[in-house]
Coordinates of C-alpha atoms in Angstrom, one line a residue:
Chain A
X1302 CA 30.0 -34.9 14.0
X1303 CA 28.4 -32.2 16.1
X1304 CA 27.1 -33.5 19.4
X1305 CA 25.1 -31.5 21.8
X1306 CA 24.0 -32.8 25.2
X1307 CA 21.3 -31.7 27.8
X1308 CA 21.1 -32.3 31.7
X1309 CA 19.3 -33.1 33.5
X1310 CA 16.6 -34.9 31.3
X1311 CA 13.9 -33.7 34.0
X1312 CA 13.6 -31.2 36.6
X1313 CA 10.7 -30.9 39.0
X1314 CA 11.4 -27.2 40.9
X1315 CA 9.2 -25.6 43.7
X1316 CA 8.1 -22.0 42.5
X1317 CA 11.0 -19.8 43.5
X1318 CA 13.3 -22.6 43.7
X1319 CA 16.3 -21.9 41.0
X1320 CA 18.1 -24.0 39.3
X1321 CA 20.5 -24.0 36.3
X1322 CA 20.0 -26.5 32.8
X1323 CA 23.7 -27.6 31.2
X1324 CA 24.0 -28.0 28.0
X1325 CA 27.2 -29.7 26.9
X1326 CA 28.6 -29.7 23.7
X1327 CA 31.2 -31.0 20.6
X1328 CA 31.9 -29.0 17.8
X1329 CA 34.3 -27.8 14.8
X1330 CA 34.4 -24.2 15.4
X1331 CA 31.4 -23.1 16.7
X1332 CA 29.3 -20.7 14.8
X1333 CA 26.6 -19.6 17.6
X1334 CA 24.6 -21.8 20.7
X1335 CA 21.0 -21.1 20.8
X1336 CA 17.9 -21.4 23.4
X1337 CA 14.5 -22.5 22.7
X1338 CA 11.7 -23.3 24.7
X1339 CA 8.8 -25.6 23.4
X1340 CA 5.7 -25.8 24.9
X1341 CA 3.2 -29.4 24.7
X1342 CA 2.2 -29.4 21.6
X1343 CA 3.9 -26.5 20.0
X1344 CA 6.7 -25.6 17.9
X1345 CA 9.9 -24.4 20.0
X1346 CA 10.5 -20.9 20.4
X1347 CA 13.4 -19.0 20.4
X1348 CA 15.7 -17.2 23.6
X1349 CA 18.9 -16.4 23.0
X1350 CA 22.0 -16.7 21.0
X1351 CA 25.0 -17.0 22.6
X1352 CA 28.3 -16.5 20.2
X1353 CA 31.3 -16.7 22.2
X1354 CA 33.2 -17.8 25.6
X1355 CA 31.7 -15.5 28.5
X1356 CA 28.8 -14.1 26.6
X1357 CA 25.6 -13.7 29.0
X1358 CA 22.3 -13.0 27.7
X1359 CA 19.0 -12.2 30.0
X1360 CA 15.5 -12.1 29.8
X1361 CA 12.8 -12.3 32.5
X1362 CA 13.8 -14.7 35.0
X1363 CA 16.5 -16.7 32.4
X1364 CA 19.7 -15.9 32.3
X1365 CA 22.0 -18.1 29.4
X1366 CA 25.9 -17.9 29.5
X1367 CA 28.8 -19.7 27.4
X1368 CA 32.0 -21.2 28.3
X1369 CA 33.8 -22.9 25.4
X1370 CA 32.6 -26.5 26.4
X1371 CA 29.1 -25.6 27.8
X1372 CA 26.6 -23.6 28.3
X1373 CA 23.7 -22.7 31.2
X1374 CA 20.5 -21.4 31.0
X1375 CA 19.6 -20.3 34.7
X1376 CA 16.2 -20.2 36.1
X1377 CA 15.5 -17.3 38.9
X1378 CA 12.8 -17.4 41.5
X1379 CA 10.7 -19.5 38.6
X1380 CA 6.9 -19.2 38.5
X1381 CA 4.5 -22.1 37.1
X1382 CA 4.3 -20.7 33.6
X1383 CA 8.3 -21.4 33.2
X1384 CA 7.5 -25.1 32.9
X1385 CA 8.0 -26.2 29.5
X1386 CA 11.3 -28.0 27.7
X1387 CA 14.0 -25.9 27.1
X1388 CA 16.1 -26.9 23.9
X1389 CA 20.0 -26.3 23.6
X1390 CA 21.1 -26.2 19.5
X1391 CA 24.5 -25.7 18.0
X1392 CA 25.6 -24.2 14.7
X1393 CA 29.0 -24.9 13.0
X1394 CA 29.5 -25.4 9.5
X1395 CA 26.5 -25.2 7.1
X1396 CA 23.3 -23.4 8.6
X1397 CA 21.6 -26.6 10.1
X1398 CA 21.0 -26.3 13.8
X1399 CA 22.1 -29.5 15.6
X1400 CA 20.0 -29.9 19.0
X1401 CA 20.0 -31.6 22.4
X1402 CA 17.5 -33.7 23.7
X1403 CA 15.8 -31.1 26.0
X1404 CA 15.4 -30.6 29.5
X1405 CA 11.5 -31.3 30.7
X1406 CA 11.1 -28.5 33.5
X1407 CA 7.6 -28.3 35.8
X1408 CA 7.5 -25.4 38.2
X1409 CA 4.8 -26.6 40.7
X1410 CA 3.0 -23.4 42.6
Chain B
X1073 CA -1.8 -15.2 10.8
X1074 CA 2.3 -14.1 10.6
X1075 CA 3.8 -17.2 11.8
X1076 CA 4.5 -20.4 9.9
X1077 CA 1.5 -22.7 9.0
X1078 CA 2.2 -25.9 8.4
X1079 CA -0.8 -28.7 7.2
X1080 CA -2.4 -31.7 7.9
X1081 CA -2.0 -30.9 12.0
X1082 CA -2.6 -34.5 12.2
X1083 CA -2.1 -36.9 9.8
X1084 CA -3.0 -41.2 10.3
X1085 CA -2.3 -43.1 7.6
X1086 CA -1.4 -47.0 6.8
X1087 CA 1.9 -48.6 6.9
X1088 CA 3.2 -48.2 2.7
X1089 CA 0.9 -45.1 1.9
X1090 CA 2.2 -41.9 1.1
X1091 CA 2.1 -39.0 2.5
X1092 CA 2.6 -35.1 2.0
X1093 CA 3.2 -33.0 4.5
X1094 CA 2.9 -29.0 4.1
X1095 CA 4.8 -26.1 5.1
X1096 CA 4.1 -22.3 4.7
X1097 CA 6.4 -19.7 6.1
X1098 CA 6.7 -16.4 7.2
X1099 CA 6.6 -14.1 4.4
X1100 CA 10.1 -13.3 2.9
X1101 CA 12.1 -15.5 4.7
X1102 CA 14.3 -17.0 2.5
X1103 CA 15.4 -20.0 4.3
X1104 CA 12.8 -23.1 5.5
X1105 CA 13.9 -25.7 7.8
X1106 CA 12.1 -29.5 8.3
X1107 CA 13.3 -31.0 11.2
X1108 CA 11.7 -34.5 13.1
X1109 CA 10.6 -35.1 16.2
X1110 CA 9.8 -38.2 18.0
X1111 CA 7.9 -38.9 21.3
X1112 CA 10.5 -37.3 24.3
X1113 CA 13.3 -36.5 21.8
X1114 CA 15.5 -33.5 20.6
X1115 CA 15.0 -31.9 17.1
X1116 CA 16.2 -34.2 14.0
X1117 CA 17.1 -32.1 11.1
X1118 CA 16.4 -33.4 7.6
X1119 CA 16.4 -30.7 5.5
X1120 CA 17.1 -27.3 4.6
X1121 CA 16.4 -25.1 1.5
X1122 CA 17.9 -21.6 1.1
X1123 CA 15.4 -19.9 -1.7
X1124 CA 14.4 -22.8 -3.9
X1125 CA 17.4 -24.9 -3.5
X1126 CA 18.3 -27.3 -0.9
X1127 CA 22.0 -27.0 0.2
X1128 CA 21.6 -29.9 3.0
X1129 CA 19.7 -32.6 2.6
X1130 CA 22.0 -34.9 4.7
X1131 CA 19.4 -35.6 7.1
X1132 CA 16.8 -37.4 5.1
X1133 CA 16.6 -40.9 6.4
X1134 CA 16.2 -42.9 2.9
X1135 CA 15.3 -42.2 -0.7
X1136 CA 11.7 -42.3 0.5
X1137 CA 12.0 -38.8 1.9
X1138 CA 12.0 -36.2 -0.4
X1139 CA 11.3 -32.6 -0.1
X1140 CA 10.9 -29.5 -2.6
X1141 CA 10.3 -25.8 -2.5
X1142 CA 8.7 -23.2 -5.1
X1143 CA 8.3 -19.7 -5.1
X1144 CA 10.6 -19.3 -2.3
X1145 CA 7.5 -20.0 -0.6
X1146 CA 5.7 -23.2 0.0
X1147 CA 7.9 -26.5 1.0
X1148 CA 6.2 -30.2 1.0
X1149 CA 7.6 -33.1 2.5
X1150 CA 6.9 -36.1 0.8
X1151 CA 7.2 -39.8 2.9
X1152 CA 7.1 -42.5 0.4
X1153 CA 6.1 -46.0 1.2
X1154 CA 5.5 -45.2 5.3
X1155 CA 6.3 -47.4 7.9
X1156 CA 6.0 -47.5 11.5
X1157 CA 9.2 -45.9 12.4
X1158 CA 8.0 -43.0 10.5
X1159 CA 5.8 -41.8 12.9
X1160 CA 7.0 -38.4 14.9
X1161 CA 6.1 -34.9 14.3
X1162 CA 7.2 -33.5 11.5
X1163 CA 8.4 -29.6 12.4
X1164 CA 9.5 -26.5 9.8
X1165 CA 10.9 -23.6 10.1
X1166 CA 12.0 -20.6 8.4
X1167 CA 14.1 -17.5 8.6
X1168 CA 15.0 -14.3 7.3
X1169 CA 18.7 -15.7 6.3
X1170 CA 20.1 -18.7 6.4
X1171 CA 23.1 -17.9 8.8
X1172 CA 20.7 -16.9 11.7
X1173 CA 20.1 -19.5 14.2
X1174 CA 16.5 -17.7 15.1
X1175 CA 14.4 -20.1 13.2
X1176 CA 10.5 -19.5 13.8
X1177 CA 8.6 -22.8 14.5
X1178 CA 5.5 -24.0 13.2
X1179 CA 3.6 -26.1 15.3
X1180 CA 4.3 -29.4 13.4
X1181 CA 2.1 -32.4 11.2
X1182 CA 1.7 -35.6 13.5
X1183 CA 2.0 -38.4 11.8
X1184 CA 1.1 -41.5 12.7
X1185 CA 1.7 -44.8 10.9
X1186 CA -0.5 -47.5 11.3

């Protein structure tokens, strides 16, 4: 069964303060590892898709990469409107997407 | 608007009613997505229908879900016989193929079970 885990479950960053989110995950023969971002009260959004090892994709102040066990999504010099939960999801066999739990991420000014 | 409209917003309803829950996607994607969400957690799938047909329906949590699609359009999720545990937002999605992980989001049904 595909298995996708997120750390860390919360992160509380001063504005400008990076950081990097893992997300971790189990699977028969990856098909693509994707970023969202959901907002309070919204659906999630999509970032990237990642498809294999070493891959980097950027946009804004995030910054996603691939290894063949994990993944990052790294947050640069991050203002107040970056705080939201950033969702890792996997796909393998099938089209479902399998997700993580999420990491909760407030930028305070 | 463009983006996927999903109805009731908000949905409260008593412990062994039923419920239906709507989804309307983008126009001409061909694959629609319901996923689950509960208070603090990741995304749950349940669902997914590629045209009219439903390749994956492993994630349906008992015979008391049940979910169809016509036109290639319109989905509903029907909850049979609620209870308490059924209470989460319910999320769809669709997109323009079914081997794209970019799924578009609408902004979910809350239910709540009394």
């Amino acid at each position: 069964e595909d298995q996708v885990t997120q750390s860390p479950e919360a992160l509380r960053l001063q504005e400008g303060e990076s950081s990097s989110l893992n997300c971790s995950y189990t699977v028969s023969g990856l098909r693509g590892l994707f970023w969202y971002r959901q907002d309070p009260g919204k659906g999630p959004e999509f970032l990237f898709t990642l498809y294999s090892a070493g891959e980097e994709k950027e946009k804004e102040r995030l910054k996603a990469t691939l290894t063949k066990k994990e993944s990052f999504l790294h947050i640069t010099a991050p203002k107040p409107e970056d705080s939201a939960t950033y969702l890792c999801a996997v796909r393998a066999a099938g089209n479902k997407l399998t997700f993580g739990g999420g990491t909760r991420v407030l930028v305070k000014p | 608007g463009a983006g996927v409209s999903q109805s009731p917003s908000n949905k409260v309803t008593e412990k062994g009613k039923d419920v239906e829950l709507r989804c309307d996607p983008i126009s001409g994607h061909t694959a629609l997505y319901w996923y689950r969400q509960s208070l603090g957690q990741g995304l749950e799938f349940l669902i997914y229908f590629q045209g009219n047909s439903a390749p994956d329906k492993s994630g349906l949590p008992s015979d008391r879900f049940s979910a169809e699609r016509t036109g290639g359009s319109v989905s509903t999720l029907t909850i049979q016989r609620t209870q308490q545990e059924d209470s989460a937002v319910y999320l769809c999605a669709s997109s323009l193929e079914a081997n794209t992980g970019e799924l578009f989001f609408g902004e979910g049904s809350r239910l709540t079970v009394l």
